[in-house]
Short mmCIF file of C-alpha atoms in Angstrom, two decimals:
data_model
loop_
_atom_site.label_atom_id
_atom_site.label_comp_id
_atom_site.label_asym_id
_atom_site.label_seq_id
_atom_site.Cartn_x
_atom_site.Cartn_y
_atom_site.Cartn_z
CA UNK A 1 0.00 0.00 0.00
CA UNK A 2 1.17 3.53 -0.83
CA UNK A 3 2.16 5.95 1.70
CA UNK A 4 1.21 9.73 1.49
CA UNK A 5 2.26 12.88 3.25
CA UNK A 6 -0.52 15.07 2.92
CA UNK A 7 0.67 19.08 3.92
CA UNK A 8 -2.03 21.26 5.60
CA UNK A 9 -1.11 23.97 3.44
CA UNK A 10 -2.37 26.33 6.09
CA UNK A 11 -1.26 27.52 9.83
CA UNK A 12 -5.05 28.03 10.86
CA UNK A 13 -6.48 26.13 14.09
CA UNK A 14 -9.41 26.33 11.74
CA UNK A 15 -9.39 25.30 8.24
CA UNK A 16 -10.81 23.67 5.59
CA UNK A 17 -8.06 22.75 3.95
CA UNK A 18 -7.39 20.22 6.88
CA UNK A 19 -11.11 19.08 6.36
CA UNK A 20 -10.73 18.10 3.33
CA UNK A 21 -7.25 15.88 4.20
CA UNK A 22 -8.70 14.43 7.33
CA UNK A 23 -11.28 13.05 4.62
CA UNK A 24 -8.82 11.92 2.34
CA UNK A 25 -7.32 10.31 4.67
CA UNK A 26 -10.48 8.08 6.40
CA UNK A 27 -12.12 7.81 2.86
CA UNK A 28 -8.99 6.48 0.89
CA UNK A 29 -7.85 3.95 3.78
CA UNK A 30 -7.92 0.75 2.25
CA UNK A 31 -6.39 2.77 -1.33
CA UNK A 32 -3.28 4.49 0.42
CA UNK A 33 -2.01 5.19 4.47
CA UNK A 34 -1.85 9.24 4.06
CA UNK A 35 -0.45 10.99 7.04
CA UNK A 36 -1.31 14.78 7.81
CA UNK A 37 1.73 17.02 8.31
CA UNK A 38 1.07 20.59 9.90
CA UNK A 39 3.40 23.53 8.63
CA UNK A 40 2.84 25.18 11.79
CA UNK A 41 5.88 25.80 13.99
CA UNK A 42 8.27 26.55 10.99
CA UNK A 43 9.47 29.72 11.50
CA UNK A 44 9.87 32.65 8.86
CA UNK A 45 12.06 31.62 5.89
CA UNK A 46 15.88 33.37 6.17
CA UNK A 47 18.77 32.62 4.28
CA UNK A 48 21.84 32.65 6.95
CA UNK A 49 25.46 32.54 6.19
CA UNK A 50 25.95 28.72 7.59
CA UNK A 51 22.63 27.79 5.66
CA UNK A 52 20.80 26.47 8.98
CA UNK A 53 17.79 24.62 8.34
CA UNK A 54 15.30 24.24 11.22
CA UNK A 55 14.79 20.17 12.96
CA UNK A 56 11.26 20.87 11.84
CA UNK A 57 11.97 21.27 8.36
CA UNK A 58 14.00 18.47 8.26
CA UNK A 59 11.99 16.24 9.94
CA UNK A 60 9.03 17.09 7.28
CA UNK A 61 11.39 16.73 4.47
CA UNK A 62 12.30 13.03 5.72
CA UNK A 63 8.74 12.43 5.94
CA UNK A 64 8.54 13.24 1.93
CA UNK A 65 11.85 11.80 1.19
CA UNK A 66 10.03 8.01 2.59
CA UNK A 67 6.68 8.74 1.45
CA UNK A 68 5.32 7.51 -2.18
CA UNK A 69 3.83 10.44 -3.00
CA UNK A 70 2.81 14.19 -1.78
CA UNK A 71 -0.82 15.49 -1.28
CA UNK A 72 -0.91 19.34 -0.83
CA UNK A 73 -3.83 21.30 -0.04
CA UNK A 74 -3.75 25.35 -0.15
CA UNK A 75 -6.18 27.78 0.79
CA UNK A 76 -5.90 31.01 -1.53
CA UNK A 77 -5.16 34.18 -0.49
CA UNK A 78 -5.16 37.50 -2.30
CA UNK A 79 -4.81 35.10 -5.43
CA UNK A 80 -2.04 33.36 -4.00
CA UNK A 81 -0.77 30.57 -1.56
CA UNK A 82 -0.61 31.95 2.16
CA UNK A 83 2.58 32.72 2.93
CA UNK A 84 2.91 30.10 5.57
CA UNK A 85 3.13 27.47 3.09
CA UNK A 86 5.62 29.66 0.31
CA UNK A 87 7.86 30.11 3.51
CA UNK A 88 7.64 25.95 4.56
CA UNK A 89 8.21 25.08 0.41
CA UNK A 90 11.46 27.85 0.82
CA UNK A 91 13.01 25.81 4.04
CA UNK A 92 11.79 22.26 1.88
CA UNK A 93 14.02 23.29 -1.18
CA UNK A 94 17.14 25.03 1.24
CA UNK A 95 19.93 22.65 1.53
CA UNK A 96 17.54 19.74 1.67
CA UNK A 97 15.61 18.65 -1.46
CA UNK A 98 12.68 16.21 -0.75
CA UNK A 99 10.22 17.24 -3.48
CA UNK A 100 12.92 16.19 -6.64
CA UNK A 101 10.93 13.65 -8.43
CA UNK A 102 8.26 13.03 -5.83
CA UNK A 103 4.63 12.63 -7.29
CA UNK A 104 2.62 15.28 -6.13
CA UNK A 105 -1.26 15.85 -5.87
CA UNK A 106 -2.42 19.44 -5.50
CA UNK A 107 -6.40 19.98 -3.89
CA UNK A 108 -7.57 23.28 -2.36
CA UNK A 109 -10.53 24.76 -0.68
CA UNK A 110 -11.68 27.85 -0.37
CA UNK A 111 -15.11 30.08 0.99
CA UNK A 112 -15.85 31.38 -2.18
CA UNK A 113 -16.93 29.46 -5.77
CA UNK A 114 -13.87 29.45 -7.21
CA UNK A 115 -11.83 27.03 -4.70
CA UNK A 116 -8.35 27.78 -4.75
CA UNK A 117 -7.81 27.83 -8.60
CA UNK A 118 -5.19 30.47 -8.70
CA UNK A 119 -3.60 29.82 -5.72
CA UNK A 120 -3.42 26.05 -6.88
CA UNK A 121 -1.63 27.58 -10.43
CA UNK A 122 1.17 29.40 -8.61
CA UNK A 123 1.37 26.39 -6.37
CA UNK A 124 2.42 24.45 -9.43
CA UNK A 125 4.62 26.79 -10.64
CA UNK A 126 6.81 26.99 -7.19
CA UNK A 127 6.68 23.26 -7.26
CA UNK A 128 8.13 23.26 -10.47
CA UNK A 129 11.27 25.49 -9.44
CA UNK A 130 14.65 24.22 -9.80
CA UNK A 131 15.29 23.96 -5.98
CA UNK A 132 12.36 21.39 -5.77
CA UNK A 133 11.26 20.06 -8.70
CA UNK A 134 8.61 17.93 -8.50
CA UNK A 135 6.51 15.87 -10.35
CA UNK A 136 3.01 17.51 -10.30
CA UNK A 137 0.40 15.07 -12.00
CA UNK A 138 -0.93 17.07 -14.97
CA UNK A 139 -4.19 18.00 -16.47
CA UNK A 140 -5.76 17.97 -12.35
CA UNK A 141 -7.83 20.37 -10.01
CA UNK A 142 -9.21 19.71 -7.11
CA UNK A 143 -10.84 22.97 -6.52
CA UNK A 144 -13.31 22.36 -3.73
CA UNK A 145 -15.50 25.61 -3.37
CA UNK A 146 -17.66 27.03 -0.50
CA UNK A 147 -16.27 24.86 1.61
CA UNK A 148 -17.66 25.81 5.13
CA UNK A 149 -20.49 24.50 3.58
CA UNK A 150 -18.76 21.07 2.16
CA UNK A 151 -19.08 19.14 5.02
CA UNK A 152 -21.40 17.19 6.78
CA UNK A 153 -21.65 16.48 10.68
CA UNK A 154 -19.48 13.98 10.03
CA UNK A 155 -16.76 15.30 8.36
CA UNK A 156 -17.90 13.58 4.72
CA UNK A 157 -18.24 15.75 1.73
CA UNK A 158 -21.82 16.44 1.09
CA UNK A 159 -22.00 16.35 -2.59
CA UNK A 160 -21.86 13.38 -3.89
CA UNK A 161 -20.65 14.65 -7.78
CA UNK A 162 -18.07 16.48 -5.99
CA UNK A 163 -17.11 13.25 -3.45
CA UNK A 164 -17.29 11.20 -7.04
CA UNK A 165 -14.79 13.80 -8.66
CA UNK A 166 -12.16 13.38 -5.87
CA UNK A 167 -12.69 9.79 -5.85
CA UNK A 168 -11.52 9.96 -9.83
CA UNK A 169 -8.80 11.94 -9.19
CA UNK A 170 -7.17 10.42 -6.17
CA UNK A 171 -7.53 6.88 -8.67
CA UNK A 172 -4.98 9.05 -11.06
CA UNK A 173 -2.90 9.94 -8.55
CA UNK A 174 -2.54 6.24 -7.60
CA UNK A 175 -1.65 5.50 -11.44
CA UNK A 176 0.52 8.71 -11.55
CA UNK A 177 2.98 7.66 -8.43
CA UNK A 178 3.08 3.78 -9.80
CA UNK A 179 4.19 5.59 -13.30
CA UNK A 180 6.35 7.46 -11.63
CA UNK A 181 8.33 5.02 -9.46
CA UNK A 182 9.35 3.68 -13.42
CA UNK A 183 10.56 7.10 -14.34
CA UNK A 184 13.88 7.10 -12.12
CA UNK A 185 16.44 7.00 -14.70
CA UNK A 186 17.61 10.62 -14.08
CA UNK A 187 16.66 11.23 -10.48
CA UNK A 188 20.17 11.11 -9.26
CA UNK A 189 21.11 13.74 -11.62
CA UNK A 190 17.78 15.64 -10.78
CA UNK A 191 18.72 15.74 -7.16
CA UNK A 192 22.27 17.20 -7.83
CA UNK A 193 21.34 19.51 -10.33
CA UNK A 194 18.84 20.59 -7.48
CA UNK A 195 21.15 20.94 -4.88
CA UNK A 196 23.89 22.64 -7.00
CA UNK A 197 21.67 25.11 -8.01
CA UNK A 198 21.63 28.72 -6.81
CA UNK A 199 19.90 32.36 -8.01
CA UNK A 200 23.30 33.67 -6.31
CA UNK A 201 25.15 31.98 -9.17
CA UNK A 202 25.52 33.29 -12.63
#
């Protein structure tokens, strides 16, 4: 069985966002073991001289480094991803490089009707930096909208098109990380290339 990390894309006691991984995780249980990871308690991204990394950072980074695969979900604000998770992707590609060549399934959920879809665009665009470089599984949206109202009492989604959706795309994302494990041949390079590579440098 596949093991997922799933990021809480958000530092909010309340959110969402964590909704809709908590029901990932009980609704996919006999697909794939997906364990939530909070990016609370990272502090502020800062370069420093001697390129210190926080334990936390590392310790979420080893988390994607043994996983199969990498579930993300973002809120959106102002159009973009809150900058609580832009500062935990900065320490995740500083140093340490978890997200070269990792499958990766971006979802979102937001209040309004549009659920996330810009802040899931940029999302894919950091992902696809050179520092971590991941594999995003194409052609995908999980854009869950109005979602204070998604839930039932019991923490289920209560549209069934909506659960059905989810349910199709989570059966990609199964298909996308077996494909993926095949598509190794240049990860070693990937990774150096990753860690050589600086904006300092011209």
């Amino acid at each position: 069985m596949n093991k997922f990390i799933a990021i809480v894309g958000s530092n909010s006691k309340k959110s969402t966002n964590r909704e809709l991984l908590q029901y990932m995780k009980q609704h996919f249980q006999t697909s794939a073991e997906i364990e939530l990871v909070e990016i609370k308690g990272l502090p502020l991204y800062k370069k420093t001289p001697d390129q210190f990394v926080p334990q936390r950072a590392k310790d979420i980074a080893k988390k994607i480094v043994d996983s199969d695969g990498v579930i993300i979900a973002t809120p959106e604000y102002d159009h973009s991803i809150p900058a609580a998770l832009s500062s935990a992707l900065a320490w995740l590609s500083y140093g340490i490089h978890p997200f070269v060549d990792k499958p990766v399934m971006i979802t979102g959920a937001s209040y309004g009707s549009l659920g996330s879809s810009r802040a899931q665009s940029q999302l894919r665009q950091i992902l696809d930096s050179p520092e971590l470089k991941a594999r995003i599984m194409p052609s995908s949206e999980f854009l869950l909208a109005h979602s204070l109202q998604a839930f039932d009492e019991k923490g289920n989604l209560a549209d069934k098109k909506v659960s059905k959706q989810l349910d199709g795309l989570f059966k990609d994302f199964l298909q996308f990380v077996n494909i993926s494990k095949q598509l190794n041949n240049a990860s070693d390079i990937n990774k150096q290339k990753a860690k050589d590579f600086s904006w300092d440098k011209d």
